[in-house]
PDB file of C-alpha atoms in Angstrom:
ATOM      1  CA  UNK A   1       0.018   0.002   0.023  1.00 54.00           C
ATOM      2  CA  UNK A   2       1.260   3.451  -0.845  1.00 65.00           C
ATOM      3  CA  UNK A   3       0.527   7.031   0.242  1.00 92.00           C
ATOM      4  CA  UNK A   4      -1.138   8.132   3.433  1.00 95.00           C
ATOM      5  CA  UNK A   5      -3.857   5.902   4.945  1.00 96.00           C
ATOM      6  CA  UNK A   6      -6.349   7.044   7.563  1.00 97.00           C
ATOM      7  CA  UNK A   7      -8.698   4.950   9.588  1.00 97.00           C
ATOM      8  CA  UNK A   8     -11.559   4.899  10.355  1.00 97.00           C
ATOM      9  CA  UNK A   9     -13.111   6.700   7.442  1.00 95.00           C
ATOM     10  CA  UNK A  10     -16.137   7.667   9.495  1.00 96.00           C
ATOM     11  CA  UNK A  11     -16.602   7.906  13.238  1.00 96.00           C
ATOM     12  CA  UNK A  12     -19.621   8.812  15.333  1.00 95.00           C
ATOM     13  CA  UNK A  13     -18.941   9.196  19.074  1.00 92.00           C
ATOM     14  CA  UNK A  14     -20.708  10.515  22.124  1.00 90.00           C
ATOM     15  CA  UNK A  15     -19.299  13.257  24.178  1.00 88.00           C
ATOM     16  CA  UNK A  16     -18.187  10.898  26.940  1.00 87.00           C
ATOM     17  CA  UNK A  17     -16.489   8.393  24.596  1.00 88.00           C
ATOM     18  CA  UNK A  18     -12.768   7.864  24.074  1.00 93.00           C
ATOM     19  CA  UNK A  19     -11.647   7.017  20.544  1.00 95.00           C
ATOM     20  CA  UNK A  20      -8.513   7.212  18.427  1.00 97.00           C
ATOM     21  CA  UNK A  21      -7.824   8.212  14.799  1.00 98.00           C
ATOM     22  CA  UNK A  22      -5.025   6.479  13.045  1.00 98.00           C
ATOM     23  CA  UNK A  23      -2.755   7.620  10.218  1.00 98.00           C
ATOM     24  CA  UNK A  24      -0.049   5.620   8.473  1.00 97.00           C
ATOM     25  CA  UNK A  25       2.300   6.815   5.788  1.00 96.00           C
ATOM     26  CA  UNK A  26       4.226   4.559   3.392  1.00 93.00           C
ATOM     27  CA  UNK A  27       6.332   7.281   1.746  1.00 92.00           C
ATOM     28  CA  UNK A  28       9.367   7.346   4.045  1.00 91.00           C
ATOM     29  CA  UNK A  29       8.574  10.943   4.993  1.00 91.00           C
ATOM     30  CA  UNK A  30      10.011  12.481   8.165  1.00 89.00           C
ATOM     31  CA  UNK A  31       7.181  14.846   9.173  1.00 91.00           C
ATOM     32  CA  UNK A  32       3.517  14.214   9.888  1.00 94.00           C
ATOM     33  CA  UNK A  33       0.579  16.584  10.535  1.00 94.00           C
ATOM     34  CA  UNK A  34      -3.004  16.697  11.785  1.00 96.00           C
ATOM     35  CA  UNK A  35      -5.334  19.235  10.236  1.00 95.00           C
ATOM     36  CA  UNK A  36      -8.980  20.000  11.015  1.00 96.00           C
ATOM     37  CA  UNK A  37     -11.325  20.891   8.214  1.00 95.00           C
ATOM     38  CA  UNK A  38     -14.625  22.469   9.139  1.00 92.00           C
ATOM     39  CA  UNK A  39     -17.309  23.736   6.797  1.00 85.00           C
ATOM     40  CA  UNK A  40     -16.791  27.382   5.600  1.00 76.00           C
ATOM     41  CA  UNK A  41     -13.416  27.675   7.378  1.00 84.00           C
ATOM     42  CA  UNK A  42      -9.830  27.276   6.138  1.00 86.00           C
ATOM     43  CA  UNK A  43      -7.992  24.118   7.155  1.00 91.00           C
ATOM     44  CA  UNK A  44      -6.559  24.493  10.634  1.00 92.00           C
ATOM     45  CA  UNK A  45      -3.183  23.023  11.547  1.00 92.00           C
ATOM     46  CA  UNK A  46      -3.470  21.168  14.825  1.00 94.00           C
ATOM     47  CA  UNK A  47      -0.171  19.312  15.361  1.00 93.00           C
ATOM     48  CA  UNK A  48       3.184  18.824  13.656  1.00 91.00           C
ATOM     49  CA  UNK A  49       5.589  16.009  14.292  1.00 91.00           C
ATOM     50  CA  UNK A  50       9.123  16.021  12.920  1.00 85.00           C
ATOM     51  CA  UNK A  51      11.232  12.872  13.401  1.00 78.00           C
ATOM     52  CA  UNK A  52       8.670  11.702  15.944  1.00 75.00           C
ATOM     53  CA  UNK A  53       9.035  14.887  18.054  1.00 77.00           C
ATOM     54  CA  UNK A  54       6.136  17.274  18.420  1.00 78.00           C
ATOM     55  CA  UNK A  55       7.319  20.580  17.017  1.00 75.00           C
ATOM     56  CA  UNK A  56       4.065  22.509  16.879  1.00 75.00           C
ATOM     57  CA  UNK A  57       0.807  22.522  18.817  1.00 76.00           C
ATOM     58  CA  UNK A  58      -1.558  25.199  17.594  1.00 75.00           C
ATOM     59  CA  UNK A  59      -3.417  25.968  20.811  1.00 84.00           C
ATOM     60  CA  UNK A  60      -5.453  22.756  20.492  1.00 91.00           C
ATOM     61  CA  UNK A  61      -7.687  21.817  23.464  1.00 92.00           C
ATOM     62  CA  UNK A  62      -6.362  19.041  25.647  1.00 91.00           C
ATOM     63  CA  UNK A  63      -9.277  16.747  24.715  1.00 94.00           C
ATOM     64  CA  UNK A  64      -7.184  16.123  21.580  1.00 95.00           C
ATOM     65  CA  UNK A  65      -4.005  14.201  22.337  1.00 94.00           C
ATOM     66  CA  UNK A  66      -1.574  13.266  19.548  1.00 94.00           C
ATOM     67  CA  UNK A  67       0.913  10.367  19.538  1.00 94.00           C
ATOM     68  CA  UNK A  68       3.664   9.542  17.142  1.00 93.00           C
ATOM     69  CA  UNK A  69       5.267   6.217  18.089  1.00 93.00           C
ATOM     70  CA  UNK A  70       7.461   6.152  14.957  1.00 91.00           C
ATOM     71  CA  UNK A  71       7.958   8.023  11.692  1.00 89.00           C
ATOM     72  CA  UNK A  72       5.288   6.082   9.889  1.00 94.00           C
ATOM     73  CA  UNK A  73       2.430   6.268  12.359  1.00 96.00           C
ATOM     74  CA  UNK A  74       0.432   9.131  13.881  1.00 96.00           C
ATOM     75  CA  UNK A  75      -2.532   8.907  16.184  1.00 97.00           C
ATOM     76  CA  UNK A  76      -5.072  11.405  17.455  1.00 97.00           C
ATOM     77  CA  UNK A  77      -6.651  10.336  20.731  1.00 97.00           C
ATOM     78  CA  UNK A  78     -10.022  11.861  21.418  1.00 95.00           C
ATOM     79  CA  UNK A  79     -11.877  12.124  24.726  1.00 93.00           C
ATOM     80  CA  UNK A  80     -14.816  14.190  26.076  1.00 93.00           C
ATOM     81  CA  UNK A  81     -15.313  15.944  22.801  1.00 93.00           C
ATOM     82  CA  UNK A  82     -17.857  18.650  22.072  1.00 93.00           C
ATOM     83  CA  UNK A  83     -20.325  18.857  19.151  1.00 92.00           C
ATOM     84  CA  UNK A  84     -18.275  21.689  17.628  1.00 92.00           C
ATOM     85  CA  UNK A  85     -15.441  19.237  17.228  1.00 95.00           C
ATOM     86  CA  UNK A  86     -17.357  17.525  14.469  1.00 95.00           C
ATOM     87  CA  UNK A  87     -15.251  17.932  11.314  1.00 96.00           C
ATOM     88  CA  UNK A  88     -13.080  16.165   8.787  1.00 96.00           C
ATOM     89  CA  UNK A  89      -9.676  15.365  10.291  1.00 97.00           C
ATOM     90  CA  UNK A  90      -6.893  15.147   7.730  1.00 97.00           C
ATOM     91  CA  UNK A  91      -3.505  13.613   8.231  1.00 97.00           C
ATOM     92  CA  UNK A  92      -0.581  14.593   6.025  1.00 95.00           C
ATOM     93  CA  UNK A  93       3.131  13.853   5.677  1.00 94.00           C
ATOM     94  CA  UNK A  94       6.109  15.588   4.018  1.00 90.00           C
ATOM     95  CA  UNK A  95       9.784  15.040   3.475  1.00 87.00           C
ATOM     96  CA  UNK A  96      11.605  17.924   5.088  1.00 83.00           C
ATOM     97  CA  UNK A  97      15.138  18.780   4.098  1.00 75.00           C
ATOM     98  CA  UNK A  98      14.731  17.652   0.463  1.00 69.00           C
ATOM     99  CA  UNK A  99      11.889  17.503  -1.985  1.00 62.00           C
ATOM    100  CA  UNK A 100       9.124  19.851  -2.992  1.00 63.00           C
ATOM    101  CA  UNK A 101       7.887  20.654   0.547  1.00 70.00           C
ATOM    102  CA  UNK A 102       4.305  19.964  -0.360  1.00 82.00           C
ATOM    103  CA  UNK A 103       2.271  17.629   1.804  1.00 90.00           C
ATOM    104  CA  UNK A 104       0.728  14.284   0.885  1.00 93.00           C
ATOM    105  CA  UNK A 105      -2.706  13.930   2.454  1.00 95.00           C
ATOM    106  CA  UNK A 106      -4.858  11.012   3.511  1.00 94.00           C
ATOM    107  CA  UNK A 107      -8.548  10.823   2.769  1.00 94.00           C
ATOM    108  CA  UNK A 108      -9.503  11.960   6.228  1.00 95.00           C
ATOM    109  CA  UNK A 109     -11.775  10.770   9.026  1.00 97.00           C
ATOM    110  CA  UNK A 110     -15.216  12.292   9.154  1.00 96.00           C
ATOM    111  CA  UNK A 111     -15.965  12.721  12.843  1.00 96.00           C
ATOM    112  CA  UNK A 112     -19.411  13.369  14.242  1.00 95.00           C
ATOM    113  CA  UNK A 113     -19.869  14.135  17.916  1.00 94.00           C
ATOM    114  CA  UNK A 114     -23.319  13.520  19.214  1.00 92.00           C
TER     115      UNK A 114
ATOM    116  CA  UNK B   1       1.331  35.814  10.084  1.00 74.00           C
ATOM    117  CA  UNK B   2       0.717  34.795   6.497  1.00 84.00           C
ATOM    118  CA  UNK B   3      -2.834  34.771   5.151  1.00 92.00           C
ATOM    119  CA  UNK B   4      -4.257  33.312   1.936  1.00 96.00           C
ATOM    120  CA  UNK B   5      -7.428  34.665   0.296  1.00 96.00           C
ATOM    121  CA  UNK B   6      -9.564  32.999  -2.323  1.00 96.00           C
ATOM    122  CA  UNK B   7     -12.230  35.506  -3.319  1.00 96.00           C
ATOM    123  CA  UNK B   8     -14.317  33.175  -5.393  1.00 96.00           C
ATOM    124  CA  UNK B   9     -16.317  30.719  -3.243  1.00 95.00           C
ATOM    125  CA  UNK B  10     -17.726  29.062  -6.351  1.00 97.00           C
ATOM    126  CA  UNK B  11     -16.929  28.947 -10.061  1.00 97.00           C
ATOM    127  CA  UNK B  12     -18.426  27.080 -12.982  1.00 97.00           C
ATOM    128  CA  UNK B  13     -17.016  26.241 -16.410  1.00 97.00           C
ATOM    129  CA  UNK B  14     -18.189  24.421 -19.481  1.00 98.00           C
ATOM    130  CA  UNK B  15     -16.464  21.198 -20.403  1.00 97.00           C
ATOM    131  CA  UNK B  16     -13.487  21.883 -22.762  1.00 97.00           C
ATOM    132  CA  UNK B  17     -13.293  25.512 -21.818  1.00 97.00           C
ATOM    133  CA  UNK B  18     -10.808  27.431 -19.708  1.00 98.00           C
ATOM    134  CA  UNK B  19     -11.257  28.731 -16.160  1.00 98.00           C
ATOM    135  CA  UNK B  20      -9.090  30.779 -13.848  1.00 98.00           C
ATOM    136  CA  UNK B  21      -9.224  30.529 -10.066  1.00 98.00           C
ATOM    137  CA  UNK B  22      -7.865  33.488  -8.079  1.00 98.00           C
ATOM    138  CA  UNK B  23      -5.638  33.508  -5.020  1.00 98.00           C
ATOM    139  CA  UNK B  24      -3.908  36.352  -3.195  1.00 98.00           C
ATOM    140  CA  UNK B  25      -1.667  36.056  -0.161  1.00 97.00           C
ATOM    141  CA  UNK B  26      -0.072  38.331   2.351  1.00 95.00           C
ATOM    142  CA  UNK B  27       3.505  37.874   3.563  1.00 93.00           C
ATOM    143  CA  UNK B  28       6.592  39.827   4.462  1.00 91.00           C
ATOM    144  CA  UNK B  29       8.847  36.957   3.470  1.00 89.00           C
ATOM    145  CA  UNK B  30      10.841  36.868   0.243  1.00 87.00           C
ATOM    146  CA  UNK B  31      11.319  33.115  -0.057  1.00 87.00           C
ATOM    147  CA  UNK B  32       8.324  30.801   0.073  1.00 91.00           C
ATOM    148  CA  UNK B  33       6.381  28.146  -1.774  1.00 92.00           C
ATOM    149  CA  UNK B  34       2.859  28.305  -3.163  1.00 95.00           C
ATOM    150  CA  UNK B  35       0.569  25.335  -3.943  1.00 95.00           C
ATOM    151  CA  UNK B  36      -2.773  24.535  -5.450  1.00 97.00           C
ATOM    152  CA  UNK B  37      -4.556  21.471  -4.031  1.00 97.00           C
ATOM    153  CA  UNK B  38      -7.628  19.776  -5.370  1.00 97.00           C
ATOM    154  CA  UNK B  39     -10.151  18.053  -3.064  1.00 95.00           C
ATOM    155  CA  UNK B  40     -12.719  15.913  -4.905  1.00 93.00           C
ATOM    156  CA  UNK B  41     -15.684  14.300  -3.166  1.00 88.00           C
ATOM    157  CA  UNK B  42     -13.378  11.453  -2.201  1.00 84.00           C
ATOM    158  CA  UNK B  43     -11.978  14.031   0.287  1.00 89.00           C
ATOM    159  CA  UNK B  44      -8.277  13.387  -0.438  1.00 89.00           C
ATOM    160  CA  UNK B  45      -6.322  16.523  -0.953  1.00 91.00           C
ATOM    161  CA  UNK B  46      -4.295  16.159  -4.177  1.00 93.00           C
ATOM    162  CA  UNK B  47      -1.373  18.390  -5.088  1.00 94.00           C
ATOM    163  CA  UNK B  48      -2.091  19.998  -8.472  1.00 96.00           C
ATOM    164  CA  UNK B  49       0.872  22.399  -8.934  1.00 95.00           C
ATOM    165  CA  UNK B  50       3.556  24.174  -6.958  1.00 94.00           C
ATOM    166  CA  UNK B  51       5.592  27.322  -7.420  1.00 94.00           C
ATOM    167  CA  UNK B  52       8.839  28.457  -5.762  1.00 91.00           C
ATOM    168  CA  UNK B  53       8.801  32.208  -5.132  1.00 91.00           C
ATOM    169  CA  UNK B  54      12.419  32.597  -6.297  1.00 89.00           C
ATOM    170  CA  UNK B  55      11.501  31.252  -9.764  1.00 88.00           C
ATOM    171  CA  UNK B  56      10.121  33.822 -12.177  1.00 85.00           C
ATOM    172  CA  UNK B  57       8.887  31.228 -14.675  1.00 90.00           C
ATOM    173  CA  UNK B  58       5.279  30.187 -14.095  1.00 93.00           C
ATOM    174  CA  UNK B  59       4.773  26.540 -13.287  1.00 92.00           C
ATOM    175  CA  UNK B  60       2.874  24.297 -15.652  1.00 92.00           C
ATOM    176  CA  UNK B  61       1.550  20.749 -15.229  1.00 91.00           C
ATOM    177  CA  UNK B  62      -0.270  19.509 -18.318  1.00 95.00           C
ATOM    178  CA  UNK B  63      -3.611  21.410 -18.485  1.00 97.00           C
ATOM    179  CA  UNK B  64      -2.889  23.303 -15.283  1.00 97.00           C
ATOM    180  CA  UNK B  65      -0.742  26.449 -15.195  1.00 97.00           C
ATOM    181  CA  UNK B  66      -0.295  29.333 -12.813  1.00 97.00           C
ATOM    182  CA  UNK B  67       0.094  33.066 -13.170  1.00 97.00           C
ATOM    183  CA  UNK B  68       2.459  34.074 -10.377  1.00 96.00           C
ATOM    184  CA  UNK B  69       2.765  37.767  -9.765  1.00 96.00           C
ATOM    185  CA  UNK B  70       5.141  38.147  -6.851  1.00 95.00           C
ATOM    186  CA  UNK B  71       4.941  41.889  -6.501  1.00 94.00           C
ATOM    187  CA  UNK B  72       1.158  41.770  -6.457  1.00 96.00           C
ATOM    188  CA  UNK B  73       1.180  38.677  -4.208  1.00 96.00           C
ATOM    189  CA  UNK B  74      -1.163  36.904  -6.618  1.00 97.00           C
ATOM    190  CA  UNK B  75      -1.147  33.247  -7.570  1.00 97.00           C
ATOM    191  CA  UNK B  76      -3.930  32.237  -9.913  1.00 98.00           C
ATOM    192  CA  UNK B  77      -4.668  28.753 -11.378  1.00 98.00           C
ATOM    193  CA  UNK B  78      -5.663  28.300 -14.974  1.00 98.00           C
ATOM    194  CA  UNK B  79      -7.305  25.073 -16.039  1.00 98.00           C
ATOM    195  CA  UNK B  80      -7.410  24.560 -19.782  1.00 97.00           C
ATOM    196  CA  UNK B  81      -9.691  22.127 -21.640  1.00 97.00           C
ATOM    197  CA  UNK B  82     -11.724  21.519 -18.494  1.00 97.00           C
ATOM    198  CA  UNK B  83     -12.869  17.980 -17.898  1.00 97.00           C
ATOM    199  CA  UNK B  84     -15.721  16.615 -15.764  1.00 96.00           C
ATOM    200  CA  UNK B  85     -13.097  15.075 -13.477  1.00 95.00           C
ATOM    201  CA  UNK B  86     -11.767  18.549 -12.659  1.00 97.00           C
ATOM    202  CA  UNK B  87     -14.897  19.255 -10.608  1.00 97.00           C
ATOM    203  CA  UNK B  88     -13.740  19.646  -7.023  1.00 97.00           C
ATOM    204  CA  UNK B  89     -12.829  22.065  -4.257  1.00 96.00           C
ATOM    205  CA  UNK B  90      -9.557  23.882  -5.019  1.00 98.00           C
ATOM    206  CA  UNK B  91      -7.367  25.264  -2.268  1.00 97.00           C
ATOM    207  CA  UNK B  92      -4.549  27.698  -2.588  1.00 97.00           C
ATOM    208  CA  UNK B  93      -1.791  27.261   0.057  1.00 96.00           C
ATOM    209  CA  UNK B  94       1.320  29.058   1.236  1.00 94.00           C
ATOM    210  CA  UNK B  95       4.398  27.736   2.941  1.00 91.00           C
ATOM    211  CA  UNK B  96       7.484  29.563   4.273  1.00 87.00           C
ATOM    212  CA  UNK B  97      10.852  28.517   2.834  1.00 78.00           C
ATOM    213  CA  UNK B  98      12.166  25.384   4.518  1.00 71.00           C
ATOM    214  CA  UNK B  99      13.468  25.864   7.959  1.00 68.00           C
ATOM    215  CA  UNK B 100      11.725  25.711  11.295  1.00 61.00           C
ATOM    216  CA  UNK B 101       8.261  26.584  10.000  1.00 70.00           C
ATOM    217  CA  UNK B 102       6.469  23.547   8.723  1.00 76.00           C
ATOM    218  CA  UNK B 103       3.034  25.122   8.426  1.00 84.00           C
ATOM    219  CA  UNK B 104       0.996  25.078   5.201  1.00 89.00           C
ATOM    220  CA  UNK B 105      -1.562  27.908   5.326  1.00 92.00           C
ATOM    221  CA  UNK B 106      -4.712  27.388   3.230  1.00 94.00           C
ATOM    222  CA  UNK B 107      -7.340  29.660   1.742  1.00 95.00           C
ATOM    223  CA  UNK B 108     -11.001  28.853   2.197  1.00 94.00           C
ATOM    224  CA  UNK B 109     -11.297  27.188  -1.192  1.00 95.00           C
ATOM    225  CA  UNK B 110     -13.183  27.582  -4.482  1.00 97.00           C
ATOM    226  CA  UNK B 111     -15.733  25.027  -5.484  1.00 96.00           C
ATOM    227  CA  UNK B 112     -15.432  24.334  -9.204  1.00 98.00           C
ATOM    228  CA  UNK B 113     -18.343  22.895 -11.129  1.00 97.00           C
ATOM    229  CA  UNK B 114     -17.764  21.539 -14.665  1.00 97.00           C
ATOM    230  CA  UNK B 115     -20.889  21.518 -16.860  1.00 96.00           C
ATOM    231  CA  UNK B 116     -21.181  18.970 -19.660  1.00 94.00           C
TER     232      UNK B 116
END
């Protein structure tokens, strides 16, 4: 399998649930990202990991907890979410240091909080 | 902070014709990268074309080309010979030159409809 794979594709969760989003990249990239895409708003950068170290956290609420166990995998752990957290969550990767510096994206997880 | 503005929320084009999507950005940096991404209903963001700010020549990828006006901070996308498969949301994006800033800043997008 190639590219960036995200699971699950759809997720419905209650406000008291705990769930995790998974992202896997097969491109040998050294940086990974979580973005949030809401209707009528620009994509919002949430977290950046470079070489498995978190290098950016854009004032994201603590109910979102990222984890990067290795350079190929990225998780977003969710707990006690709010209805306004319903959105499309996109994972991306890039090769920093060389290359064209664009991101390769996954197909996203559509999250609905009820 | 950098900002990216796409002033056309929606555009439509007839199949086989040409359409231009607008993008302007605001930055104080002299070295940066600009991108156009396409997001079809499948939701995956696909890189269409990129431009390095230090290059004066406009980038071209098959039917897609850009008009990069650095002084005006404008980066429009031209799609020639439009096809039904071009229908999607198009996002313009900005990124600082490689260094410590990894962030890709997006505009709000333009929804392109292609009419048969």
